[in-house]
Amino acid sequence: MKRINIEPRPNWQQKCEAVGFHFYNMYGEPYWDETACYYFTTSQINQLEAATQTLQELYIEAAERIIQENRFSQLSVPEQFAELCRQSWQRKEEGRRKKEKACVV
């Protein structure tokens, strides 16, 4: 990865606002930095994608375990929201099963 210093785009704050990105400043400090961009090799992109996929799988596994073992209170999730999480998870699972069946044609 190589950091490349650049000039900020003209009116970059308005461009952020136009796409709904309203928190380019947080707590009086800049959050979004327009003074640099980064160059990645194909190999580096592939490594990032693989790591991202692994993290996604771990997040799904953790969520499933939280739901199956009813561990919401350990995360300070109020029970009324825990039920919403369960329902959302169930809908996602049903969607995944439909996709899997469609792929096995």
Short mmCIF file of C-alpha atoms in Angstrom, two decimals:
data_model
loop_
_atom_site.label_atom_id
_atom_site.label_comp_id
_atom_site.label_asym_id
_atom_site.label_seq_id
_atom_site.Cartn_x
_atom_site.Cartn_y
_atom_site.Cartn_z
CA MET A 1 0.00 0.00 0.00
CA LYS A 2 1.28 3.41 -0.87
CA ARG A 3 -0.04 6.69 0.50
CA ILE A 4 -0.30 9.41 -2.14
CA ASN A 5 -0.71 13.03 -1.02
CA ILE A 6 -3.29 14.95 -3.05
CA GLU A 7 -5.09 18.27 -3.03
CA PRO A 8 -8.60 18.07 -1.58
CA ARG A 9 -11.38 18.21 -4.16
CA PRO A 10 -13.07 21.58 -4.53
CA ASN A 11 -16.29 21.69 -2.48
CA TRP A 12 -15.62 18.24 -1.07
CA GLN A 13 -17.85 18.88 1.97
CA GLN A 14 -20.83 19.59 -0.29
CA LYS A 15 -20.05 16.45 -2.29
CA CYS A 16 -20.11 14.44 0.94
CA GLU A 17 -23.44 16.01 1.92
CA ALA A 18 -24.90 15.28 -1.53
CA VAL A 19 -24.44 11.53 -1.04
CA GLY A 20 -25.67 11.52 2.56
CA PHE A 21 -22.25 11.45 4.24
CA HIS A 22 -22.86 14.03 6.96
CA PHE A 23 -20.22 13.10 9.50
CA TYR A 24 -17.05 14.23 7.75
CA ASN A 25 -16.45 16.24 10.95
CA MET A 26 -17.07 14.68 14.34
CA TYR A 27 -16.85 16.42 17.69
CA GLY A 28 -15.24 19.44 16.04
CA GLU A 29 -12.46 17.33 14.50
CA PRO A 30 -12.08 16.22 10.88
CA TYR A 31 -13.17 12.63 10.31
CA TRP A 32 -12.85 12.47 6.53
CA ASP A 33 -9.43 13.28 5.08
CA GLU A 34 -9.20 14.57 1.53
CA THR A 35 -5.43 15.13 1.58
CA ALA A 36 -4.42 11.59 0.63
CA CYS A 37 -5.44 8.49 -1.26
CA TYR A 38 -3.96 5.02 -1.27
CA TYR A 39 -2.65 2.74 -4.00
CA PHE A 40 -3.02 -1.02 -3.52
CA THR A 41 -1.55 -3.86 -5.57
CA THR A 42 -3.80 -6.66 -6.77
CA SER A 43 -2.17 -8.96 -4.23
CA GLN A 44 -2.94 -6.54 -1.40
CA ILE A 45 -6.56 -6.23 -2.55
CA ASN A 46 -6.85 -10.03 -2.63
CA GLN A 47 -5.46 -10.25 0.92
CA LEU A 48 -7.92 -7.61 2.15
CA GLU A 49 -10.83 -9.37 0.47
CA ALA A 50 -9.86 -12.72 2.02
CA ALA A 51 -9.52 -11.18 5.48
CA THR A 52 -12.85 -9.39 5.06
CA GLN A 53 -14.55 -12.65 4.07
CA THR A 54 -13.09 -14.39 7.12
CA LEU A 55 -14.30 -11.60 9.41
CA GLN A 56 -17.78 -11.73 7.85
CA GLU A 57 -17.97 -15.47 8.52
CA LEU A 58 -16.85 -14.96 12.13
CA TYR A 59 -19.47 -12.22 12.64
CA ILE A 60 -22.20 -14.49 11.31
CA GLU A 61 -21.01 -17.34 13.53
CA ALA A 62 -20.96 -15.04 16.58
CA ALA A 63 -24.43 -13.69 15.83
CA GLU A 64 -25.80 -17.19 15.42
CA ARG A 65 -24.29 -18.25 18.74
CA ILE A 66 -25.67 -15.18 20.54
CA ILE A 67 -29.14 -15.97 19.21
CA GLN A 68 -29.02 -19.73 19.82
CA GLU A 69 -27.66 -19.34 23.36
CA ASN A 70 -29.82 -16.28 24.16
CA ARG A 71 -26.79 -14.25 25.23
CA PHE A 72 -28.31 -10.83 24.52
CA SER A 73 -28.15 -9.70 28.14
CA GLN A 74 -24.35 -10.16 28.12
CA LEU A 75 -24.28 -7.54 25.37
CA SER A 76 -26.73 -5.27 27.23
CA VAL A 77 -29.39 -5.79 24.55
CA PRO A 78 -32.86 -5.24 26.07
CA GLU A 79 -35.17 -8.24 25.69
CA GLN A 80 -37.65 -6.37 23.44
CA PHE A 81 -34.82 -5.76 20.97
CA ALA A 82 -33.50 -9.29 21.35
CA GLU A 83 -36.76 -10.57 19.90
CA LEU A 84 -36.39 -8.23 16.93
CA CYS A 85 -32.87 -9.60 16.41
CA ARG A 86 -34.19 -13.16 16.47
CA GLN A 87 -36.88 -12.34 13.91
CA SER A 88 -34.40 -10.55 11.65
CA TRP A 89 -31.97 -13.48 11.88
CA GLN A 90 -34.74 -15.92 11.00
CA ARG A 91 -35.68 -13.91 7.89
CA LYS A 92 -32.03 -13.82 6.79
CA GLU A 93 -31.69 -17.58 7.33
CA GLU A 94 -34.80 -18.23 5.23
CA GLY A 95 -33.35 -16.01 2.50
CA ARG A 96 -30.03 -17.89 2.59
CA ARG A 97 -31.81 -21.24 2.30
CA LYS A 98 -33.77 -20.02 -0.74
CA LYS A 99 -30.55 -18.86 -2.41
CA GLU A 100 -28.87 -22.20 -1.70
CA LYS A 101 -31.80 -24.10 -3.25
CA ALA A 102 -31.71 -21.85 -6.32
CA CYS A 103 -28.00 -22.59 -6.80
CA VAL A 104 -28.47 -26.37 -6.70
CA VAL A 105 -30.53 -26.53 -9.89
#
